Amino acid sequence: MLLEMIPKIIHQIYFALYNKDLKEIKKFYESHKVCKNQDNFKYILWSEKDCENLINKHYPKYKSLYSNFRYKIQKIDFIRFCILHRFGGIYIDLDMIILQPLESLIKGKKYVFHNVQDVQKNWSFIENDFMCSVKNSNIWLDLMQHCKINYKEKEAIKIYDTWVGRFIMQTTGPKFLSRYFKQKFPKYNPLRIVKTKYHKKESKNFYIEDYKMNTWVNNKSI
């Protein structure tokens, strides 16, 4: 029996939320180039149209949910579940830079999830900006269904009409993902492999540097 392995595919997503080409956003373009040039990895940059086609073709039961998300960033959050289910591999946000080859990180693993709780105690249990998975994992199907139920509950809460950031975090973002993992996999120990501006010391264990641009936060077109 062959052991399931995380495919050597790197996925990134870019919706032109700012009416700019990817090249016009310096850090995003740097991340894109670094990811695209990783040896022995296939690279896929997903456009808004690509993501819509993926939903329509392979996940039609979520077409209505996806189309009716209030904010486009929620589509970006949700579609990464679909991408990792359909293809497996590595998802990485465009404000993150790879520091060292990822082959050793994913070798022999079915999943890789991380957090940065060592520097921010109130941080999410699981972050959704860097995730690795085998393909066709039921975790992603379960997450999609939970997301649908959770979204319907949260969108009915009036306070979320004005608490936009919290609404996004709690419906499709890392707060939602964290609740799911705490319920389903309470003993899971996420890795500390991502360096942020909050880390004061260097570490050989960091595979990724996260610049935490949070560009969606102040963008009214999200």
PDB file of C-alpha atoms in Angstrom:
ATOM      1  CA  MET A   1       0.000   0.000   0.000  1.00  0.00           C
ATOM      2  CA  LEU A   2       1.447   3.354  -1.040  1.00  0.00           C
ATOM      3  CA  LEU A   3       1.741   6.003   1.653  1.00  0.00           C
ATOM      4  CA  GLU A   4      -0.264   9.157   0.975  1.00  0.00           C
ATOM      5  CA  MET A   5       2.025  12.100   0.490  1.00  0.00           C
ATOM      6  CA  ILE A   6       1.552  15.829   0.156  1.00  0.00           C
ATOM      7  CA  PRO A   7       1.935  16.615  -3.571  1.00  0.00           C
ATOM      8  CA  LYS A   8       4.698  19.006  -4.586  1.00  0.00           C
ATOM      9  CA  ILE A   9       2.343  21.767  -5.698  1.00  0.00           C
ATOM     10  CA  ILE A  10       2.339  25.345  -4.427  1.00  0.00           C
ATOM     11  CA  HIS A  11      -0.948  27.247  -4.688  1.00  0.00           C
ATOM     12  CA  GLN A  12      -1.454  30.992  -4.359  1.00  0.00           C
ATOM     13  CA  ILE A  13      -4.567  33.084  -5.002  1.00  0.00           C
ATOM     14  CA  TYR A  14      -4.791  36.583  -6.408  1.00  0.00           C
ATOM     15  CA  PHE A  15      -8.043  38.492  -6.851  1.00  0.00           C
ATOM     16  CA  ALA A  16      -7.498  41.984  -8.250  1.00  0.00           C
ATOM     17  CA  LEU A  17      -9.203  43.628  -5.282  1.00  0.00           C
ATOM     18  CA  TYR A  18      -7.263  46.845  -5.748  1.00  0.00           C
ATOM     19  CA  ASN A  19      -7.599  47.114  -9.530  1.00  0.00           C
ATOM     20  CA  LYS A  20      -3.887  46.418  -9.721  1.00  0.00           C
ATOM     21  CA  ASP A  21      -1.839  43.826 -11.504  1.00  0.00           C
ATOM     22  CA  LEU A  22       0.044  41.450  -9.218  1.00  0.00           C
ATOM     23  CA  LYS A  23       3.328  43.029 -10.328  1.00  0.00           C
ATOM     24  CA  GLU A  24       2.215  46.366  -8.887  1.00  0.00           C
ATOM     25  CA  ILE A  25       2.125  45.026  -5.317  1.00  0.00           C
ATOM     26  CA  LYS A  26       5.792  44.590  -4.472  1.00  0.00           C
ATOM     27  CA  LYS A  27       5.603  42.033  -1.661  1.00  0.00           C
ATOM     28  CA  PHE A  28       2.925  39.981  -3.409  1.00  0.00           C
ATOM     29  CA  TYR A  29       4.999  39.816  -6.568  1.00  0.00           C
ATOM     30  CA  GLU A  30       8.111  38.873  -4.611  1.00  0.00           C
ATOM     31  CA  SER A  31       6.223  36.050  -2.902  1.00  0.00           C
ATOM     32  CA  HIS A  32       4.855  34.893  -6.249  1.00  0.00           C
ATOM     33  CA  LYS A  33       8.327  34.790  -7.828  1.00  0.00           C
ATOM     34  CA  VAL A  34       9.909  32.945  -4.907  1.00  0.00           C
ATOM     35  CA  CYS A  35       7.123  30.349  -4.848  1.00  0.00           C
ATOM     36  CA  LYS A  36       7.138  29.915  -8.617  1.00  0.00           C
ATOM     37  CA  ASN A  37      10.884  29.262  -8.622  1.00  0.00           C
ATOM     38  CA  GLN A  38      10.925  26.511  -6.003  1.00  0.00           C
ATOM     39  CA  ASP A  39      12.815  23.515  -7.381  1.00  0.00           C
ATOM     40  CA  ASN A  40      10.794  20.329  -7.964  1.00  0.00           C
ATOM     41  CA  PHE A  41       7.452  22.021  -7.259  1.00  0.00           C
ATOM     42  CA  LYS A  42       4.606  22.763  -9.627  1.00  0.00           C
ATOM     43  CA  TYR A  43       3.205  26.261  -9.159  1.00  0.00           C
ATOM     44  CA  ILE A  44      -0.393  27.436  -9.660  1.00  0.00           C
ATOM     45  CA  LEU A  45      -1.561  31.037  -9.290  1.00  0.00           C
ATOM     46  CA  TRP A  46      -5.347  31.049  -9.032  1.00  0.00           C
ATOM     47  CA  SER A  47      -7.313  33.977 -10.455  1.00  0.00           C
ATOM     48  CA  GLU A  48     -10.827  34.944  -9.426  1.00  0.00           C
ATOM     49  CA  LYS A  49     -12.166  33.303 -12.598  1.00  0.00           C
ATOM     50  CA  ASP A  50     -10.166  30.116 -11.975  1.00  0.00           C
ATOM     51  CA  CYS A  51     -11.676  29.854  -8.501  1.00  0.00           C
ATOM     52  CA  GLU A  52     -15.197  30.399  -9.770  1.00  0.00           C
ATOM     53  CA  ASN A  53     -14.690  27.670 -12.377  1.00  0.00           C
ATOM     54  CA  LEU A  54     -13.411  25.265  -9.706  1.00  0.00           C
ATOM     55  CA  ILE A  55     -16.545  25.793  -7.596  1.00  0.00           C
ATOM     56  CA  ASN A  56     -18.885  25.465 -10.551  1.00  0.00           C
ATOM     57  CA  LYS A  57     -17.271  22.297 -11.894  1.00  0.00           C
ATOM     58  CA  HIS A  58     -16.311  20.347  -8.797  1.00  0.00           C
ATOM     59  CA  TYR A  59     -18.225  21.810  -5.831  1.00  0.00           C
ATOM     60  CA  PRO A  60     -21.613  22.916  -7.225  1.00  0.00           C
ATOM     61  CA  LYS A  61     -23.362  22.314  -3.899  1.00  0.00           C
ATOM     62  CA  TYR A  62     -21.422  25.318  -2.565  1.00  0.00           C
ATOM     63  CA  LYS A  63     -21.982  27.538  -5.585  1.00  0.00           C
ATOM     64  CA  SER A  64     -24.714  29.573  -3.885  1.00  0.00           C
ATOM     65  CA  LEU A  65     -22.717  29.975  -0.661  1.00  0.00           C
ATOM     66  CA  TYR A  66     -19.634  31.043  -2.581  1.00  0.00           C
ATOM     67  CA  SER A  67     -21.501  33.486  -4.802  1.00  0.00           C
ATOM     68  CA  ASN A  68     -23.281  35.110  -1.859  1.00  0.00           C
ATOM     69  CA  PHE A  69     -20.387  35.660   0.512  1.00  0.00           C
ATOM     70  CA  ARG A  70     -20.536  39.317   1.580  1.00  0.00           C
ATOM     71  CA  TYR A  71     -16.864  39.939   0.939  1.00  0.00           C
ATOM     72  CA  LYS A  72     -14.442  38.626  -1.642  1.00  0.00           C
ATOM     73  CA  ILE A  73     -11.872  37.798   1.014  1.00  0.00           C
ATOM     74  CA  GLN A  74     -14.340  35.174   2.258  1.00  0.00           C
ATOM     75  CA  LYS A  75     -14.285  33.604  -1.192  1.00  0.00           C
ATOM     76  CA  ILE A  76     -10.492  33.530  -1.019  1.00  0.00           C
ATOM     77  CA  ASP A  77     -10.663  31.896   2.415  1.00  0.00           C
ATOM     78  CA  PHE A  78     -13.188  29.276   1.317  1.00  0.00           C
ATOM     79  CA  ILE A  79     -11.695  28.371  -2.032  1.00  0.00           C
ATOM     80  CA  ARG A  80      -8.387  27.336  -0.463  1.00  0.00           C
ATOM     81  CA  PHE A  81     -10.283  24.466   1.222  1.00  0.00           C
ATOM     82  CA  CYS A  82     -11.530  23.383  -2.208  1.00  0.00           C
ATOM     83  CA  ILE A  83      -8.104  23.702  -3.823  1.00  0.00           C
ATOM     84  CA  LEU A  84      -6.402  21.592  -1.172  1.00  0.00           C
ATOM     85  CA  HIS A  85      -9.144  18.982  -1.353  1.00  0.00           C
ATOM     86  CA  ARG A  86      -9.053  18.728  -5.125  1.00  0.00           C
ATOM     87  CA  PHE A  87      -5.304  18.911  -5.695  1.00  0.00           C
ATOM     88  CA  GLY A  88      -3.522  18.699  -2.353  1.00  0.00           C
ATOM     89  CA  GLY A  89      -0.202  20.458  -1.945  1.00  0.00           C
ATOM     90  CA  ILE A  90       0.762  23.701  -0.235  1.00  0.00           C
ATOM     91  CA  TYR A  91      -1.324  26.840   0.056  1.00  0.00           C
ATOM     92  CA  ILE A  92       0.579  30.033   0.905  1.00  0.00           C
ATOM     93  CA  ASP A  93      -0.625  33.644   1.164  1.00  0.00           C
ATOM     94  CA  LEU A  94       0.936  36.285  -1.056  1.00  0.00           C
ATOM     95  CA  ASP A  95       2.379  38.235   1.871  1.00  0.00           C
ATOM     96  CA  MET A  96       4.552  35.283   2.907  1.00  0.00           C
ATOM     97  CA  ILE A  97       8.079  34.501   1.703  1.00  0.00           C
ATOM     98  CA  ILE A  98       9.637  31.024   1.679  1.00  0.00           C
ATOM     99  CA  LEU A  99      12.893  30.995   3.686  1.00  0.00           C
ATOM    100  CA  GLN A 100      14.094  27.451   3.041  1.00  0.00           C
ATOM    101  CA  PRO A 101      13.102  24.502   0.825  1.00  0.00           C
ATOM    102  CA  LEU A 102       9.759  22.996   1.766  1.00  0.00           C
ATOM    103  CA  GLU A 103      10.487  19.399   0.778  1.00  0.00           C
ATOM    104  CA  SER A 104      11.829  18.482   4.215  1.00  0.00           C
ATOM    105  CA  LEU A 105       8.795  20.077   5.877  1.00  0.00           C
ATOM    106  CA  ILE A 106       6.185  18.037   4.002  1.00  0.00           C
ATOM    107  CA  LYS A 107       8.145  14.785   3.727  1.00  0.00           C
ATOM    108  CA  GLY A 108       6.324  11.896   5.399  1.00  0.00           C
ATOM    109  CA  LYS A 109       3.380  14.062   6.446  1.00  0.00           C
ATOM    110  CA  LYS A 110      -0.289  14.083   5.430  1.00  0.00           C
ATOM    111  CA  TYR A 111      -0.898  17.593   6.770  1.00  0.00           C
ATOM    112  CA  VAL A 112       1.002  20.642   7.966  1.00  0.00           C
ATOM    113  CA  PHE A 113      -0.724  23.386   9.968  1.00  0.00           C
ATOM    114  CA  HIS A 114       0.839  26.151  12.014  1.00  0.00           C
ATOM    115  CA  ASN A 115       0.255  28.974  14.452  1.00  0.00           C
ATOM    116  CA  VAL A 116       2.264  31.686  16.181  1.00  0.00           C
ATOM    117  CA  GLN A 117       0.871  31.365  19.698  1.00  0.00           C
ATOM    118  CA  ASP A 118       4.401  31.454  21.091  1.00  0.00           C
ATOM    119  CA  VAL A 119       4.508  35.208  20.471  1.00  0.00           C
ATOM    120  CA  GLN A 120       0.838  36.195  20.582  1.00  0.00           C
ATOM    121  CA  LYS A 121      -1.145  34.322  23.236  1.00  0.00           C
ATOM    122  CA  ASN A 122      -4.520  35.304  21.806  1.00  0.00           C
ATOM    123  CA  TRP A 123      -3.584  34.188  18.303  1.00  0.00           C
ATOM    124  CA  SER A 124      -5.616  31.595  16.440  1.00  0.00           C
ATOM    125  CA  PHE A 125      -5.069  27.945  17.301  1.00  0.00           C
ATOM    126  CA  ILE A 126      -4.632  27.256  13.574  1.00  0.00           C
ATOM    127  CA  GLU A 127      -3.737  29.843  10.947  1.00  0.00           C
ATOM    128  CA  ASN A 128      -5.142  29.554   7.413  1.00  0.00           C
ATOM    129  CA  ASP A 129      -2.378  31.468   5.589  1.00  0.00           C
ATOM    130  CA  PHE A 130      -0.049  28.476   5.166  1.00  0.00           C
ATOM    131  CA  MET A 131      -1.499  24.958   4.981  1.00  0.00           C
ATOM    132  CA  CYS A 132      -0.325  21.688   3.443  1.00  0.00           C
ATOM    133  CA  SER A 133      -2.372  18.584   2.717  1.00  0.00           C
ATOM    134  CA  VAL A 134      -2.717  15.376   0.788  1.00  0.00           C
ATOM    135  CA  LYS A 135      -5.397  15.485  -1.918  1.00  0.00           C
ATOM    136  CA  ASN A 136      -8.969  14.235  -1.433  1.00  0.00           C
ATOM    137  CA  SER A 137      -8.827  14.530   2.348  1.00  0.00           C
ATOM    138  CA  ASN A 138     -12.244  14.427   4.009  1.00  0.00           C
ATOM    139  CA  ILE A 139     -11.083  17.163   6.374  1.00  0.00           C
ATOM    140  CA  TRP A 140     -11.665  19.728   3.631  1.00  0.00           C
ATOM    141  CA  LEU A 141     -15.107  18.399   2.735  1.00  0.00           C
ATOM    142  CA  ASP A 142     -16.072  18.509   6.401  1.00  0.00           C
ATOM    143  CA  LEU A 143     -14.699  22.041   6.709  1.00  0.00           C
ATOM    144  CA  MET A 144     -16.715  23.209   3.704  1.00  0.00           C
ATOM    145  CA  GLN A 145     -19.923  21.876   5.239  1.00  0.00           C
ATOM    146  CA  HIS A 146     -19.151  23.352   8.656  1.00  0.00           C
ATOM    147  CA  CYS A 147     -18.334  26.663   7.007  1.00  0.00           C
ATOM    148  CA  LYS A 148     -21.718  26.721   5.277  1.00  0.00           C
ATOM    149  CA  ILE A 149     -23.603  26.089   8.524  1.00  0.00           C
ATOM    150  CA  ASN A 150     -21.443  28.515  10.500  1.00  0.00           C
ATOM    151  CA  TYR A 151     -21.787  31.266   7.892  1.00  0.00           C
ATOM    152  CA  LYS A 152     -25.581  31.070   7.912  1.00  0.00           C
ATOM    153  CA  GLU A 153     -25.574  31.392  11.699  1.00  0.00           C
ATOM    154  CA  LYS A 154     -23.175  34.320  11.814  1.00  0.00           C
ATOM    155  CA  GLU A 155     -24.679  36.359   8.979  1.00  0.00           C
ATOM    156  CA  ALA A 156     -27.939  36.555  10.943  1.00  0.00           C
ATOM    157  CA  ILE A 157     -26.192  38.304  13.869  1.00  0.00           C
ATOM    158  CA  LYS A 158     -26.782  42.045  13.545  1.00  0.00           C
ATOM    159  CA  ILE A 159     -23.535  43.190  15.163  1.00  0.00           C
ATOM    160  CA  TYR A 160     -21.585  41.633  12.291  1.00  0.00           C
ATOM    161  CA  ASP A 161     -23.072  44.219   9.941  1.00  0.00           C
ATOM    162  CA  THR A 162     -20.508  46.633  11.386  1.00  0.00           C
ATOM    163  CA  TRP A 163     -17.875  44.262  12.823  1.00  0.00           C
ATOM    164  CA  VAL A 164     -16.603  43.408   9.367  1.00  0.00           C
ATOM    165  CA  GLY A 165     -13.170  42.090  10.335  1.00  0.00           C
ATOM    166  CA  ARG A 166     -14.529  39.902  13.107  1.00  0.00           C
ATOM    167  CA  PHE A 167     -17.301  38.629  10.829  1.00  0.00           C
ATOM    168  CA  ILE A 168     -14.731  37.503   8.273  1.00  0.00           C
ATOM    169  CA  MET A 169     -12.418  35.942  10.848  1.00  0.00           C
ATOM    170  CA  GLN A 170     -15.279  34.045  12.500  1.00  0.00           C
ATOM    171  CA  THR A 171     -16.999  32.803   9.340  1.00  0.00           C
ATOM    172  CA  THR A 172     -14.244  31.779   6.916  1.00  0.00           C
ATOM    173  CA  GLY A 173     -10.968  32.902   8.477  1.00  0.00           C
ATOM    174  CA  PRO A 174      -8.592  31.527  11.113  1.00  0.00           C
ATOM    175  CA  LYS A 175     -10.996  31.895  14.035  1.00  0.00           C
ATOM    176  CA  PHE A 176     -13.442  29.611  12.240  1.00  0.00           C
ATOM    177  CA  LEU A 177     -10.676  27.163  11.308  1.00  0.00           C
ATOM    178  CA  SER A 178      -9.405  27.162  14.888  1.00  0.00           C
ATOM    179  CA  ARG A 179     -12.804  26.305  16.341  1.00  0.00           C
ATOM    180  CA  TYR A 180     -13.114  23.418  13.911  1.00  0.00           C
ATOM    181  CA  PHE A 181      -9.720  21.970  14.847  1.00  0.00           C
ATOM    182  CA  LYS A 182     -10.275  22.378  18.571  1.00  0.00           C
ATOM    183  CA  GLN A 183     -13.541  20.462  18.271  1.00  0.00           C
ATOM    184  CA  LYS A 184     -12.353  17.756  15.888  1.00  0.00           C
ATOM    185  CA  PHE A 185      -8.665  17.416  16.749  1.00  0.00           C
ATOM    186  CA  PRO A 186      -8.166  18.871  20.240  1.00  0.00           C
ATOM    187  CA  LYS A 187      -4.815  17.117  20.696  1.00  0.00           C
ATOM    188  CA  TYR A 188      -3.328  18.365  17.436  1.00  0.00           C
ATOM    189  CA  ASN A 189      -0.113  20.294  17.974  1.00  0.00           C
ATOM    190  CA  PRO A 190       0.382  22.916  15.229  1.00  0.00           C
ATOM    191  CA  LEU A 191       3.936  23.669  14.166  1.00  0.00           C
ATOM    192  CA  ARG A 192       5.906  26.846  14.892  1.00  0.00           C
ATOM    193  CA  ILE A 193       7.453  27.266  11.475  1.00  0.00           C
ATOM    194  CA  VAL A 194       6.382  30.780  10.450  1.00  0.00           C
ATOM    195  CA  LYS A 195       8.370  33.865  11.398  1.00  0.00           C
ATOM    196  CA  THR A 196       6.503  37.136  11.940  1.00  0.00           C
ATOM    197  CA  LYS A 197       7.393  40.658  13.026  1.00  0.00           C
ATOM    198  CA  TYR A 198       6.573  39.540  16.567  1.00  0.00           C
ATOM    199  CA  HIS A 199       9.503  37.124  16.739  1.00  0.00           C
ATOM    200  CA  LYS A 200      12.541  38.761  18.302  1.00  0.00           C
ATOM    201  CA  LYS A 201      14.943  35.863  17.882  1.00  0.00           C
ATOM    202  CA  GLU A 202      16.170  34.107  14.776  1.00  0.00           C
ATOM    203  CA  SER A 203      15.419  30.409  14.425  1.00  0.00           C
ATOM    204  CA  LYS A 204      16.551  27.707  12.020  1.00  0.00           C
ATOM    205  CA  ASN A 205      13.083  26.187  12.357  1.00  0.00           C
ATOM    206  CA  PHE A 206      11.361  28.908  10.345  1.00  0.00           C
ATOM    207  CA  TYR A 207      10.336  27.878   6.839  1.00  0.00           C
ATOM    208  CA  ILE A 208       8.234  30.951   6.069  1.00  0.00           C
ATOM    209  CA  GLU A 209       8.335  34.653   6.860  1.00  0.00           C
ATOM    210  CA  ASP A 210       4.909  36.257   7.212  1.00  0.00           C
ATOM    211  CA  TYR A 211       4.823  40.012   6.628  1.00  0.00           C
ATOM    212  CA  LYS A 212       1.213  40.193   7.856  1.00  0.00           C
ATOM    213  CA  MET A 213       0.220  42.941   5.456  1.00  0.00           C
ATOM    214  CA  ASN A 214      -3.491  42.286   6.132  1.00  0.00           C
ATOM    215  CA  THR A 215      -4.287  44.291   3.047  1.00  0.00           C
ATOM    216  CA  TRP A 216      -7.927  43.205   3.105  1.00  0.00           C
ATOM    217  CA  VAL A 217      -8.552  44.885   6.479  1.00  0.00           C
ATOM    218  CA  ASN A 218      -8.629  48.447   5.150  1.00  0.00           C
ATOM    219  CA  ASN A 219      -9.972  47.644   1.713  1.00  0.00           C
ATOM    220  CA  LYS A 220     -13.668  48.542   1.470  1.00  0.00           C
ATOM    221  CA  SER A 221     -14.036  46.464  -1.695  1.00  0.00           C
ATOM    222  CA  ILE A 222     -13.211  43.175   0.038  1.00  0.00           C
TER     223      ILE A 222
END
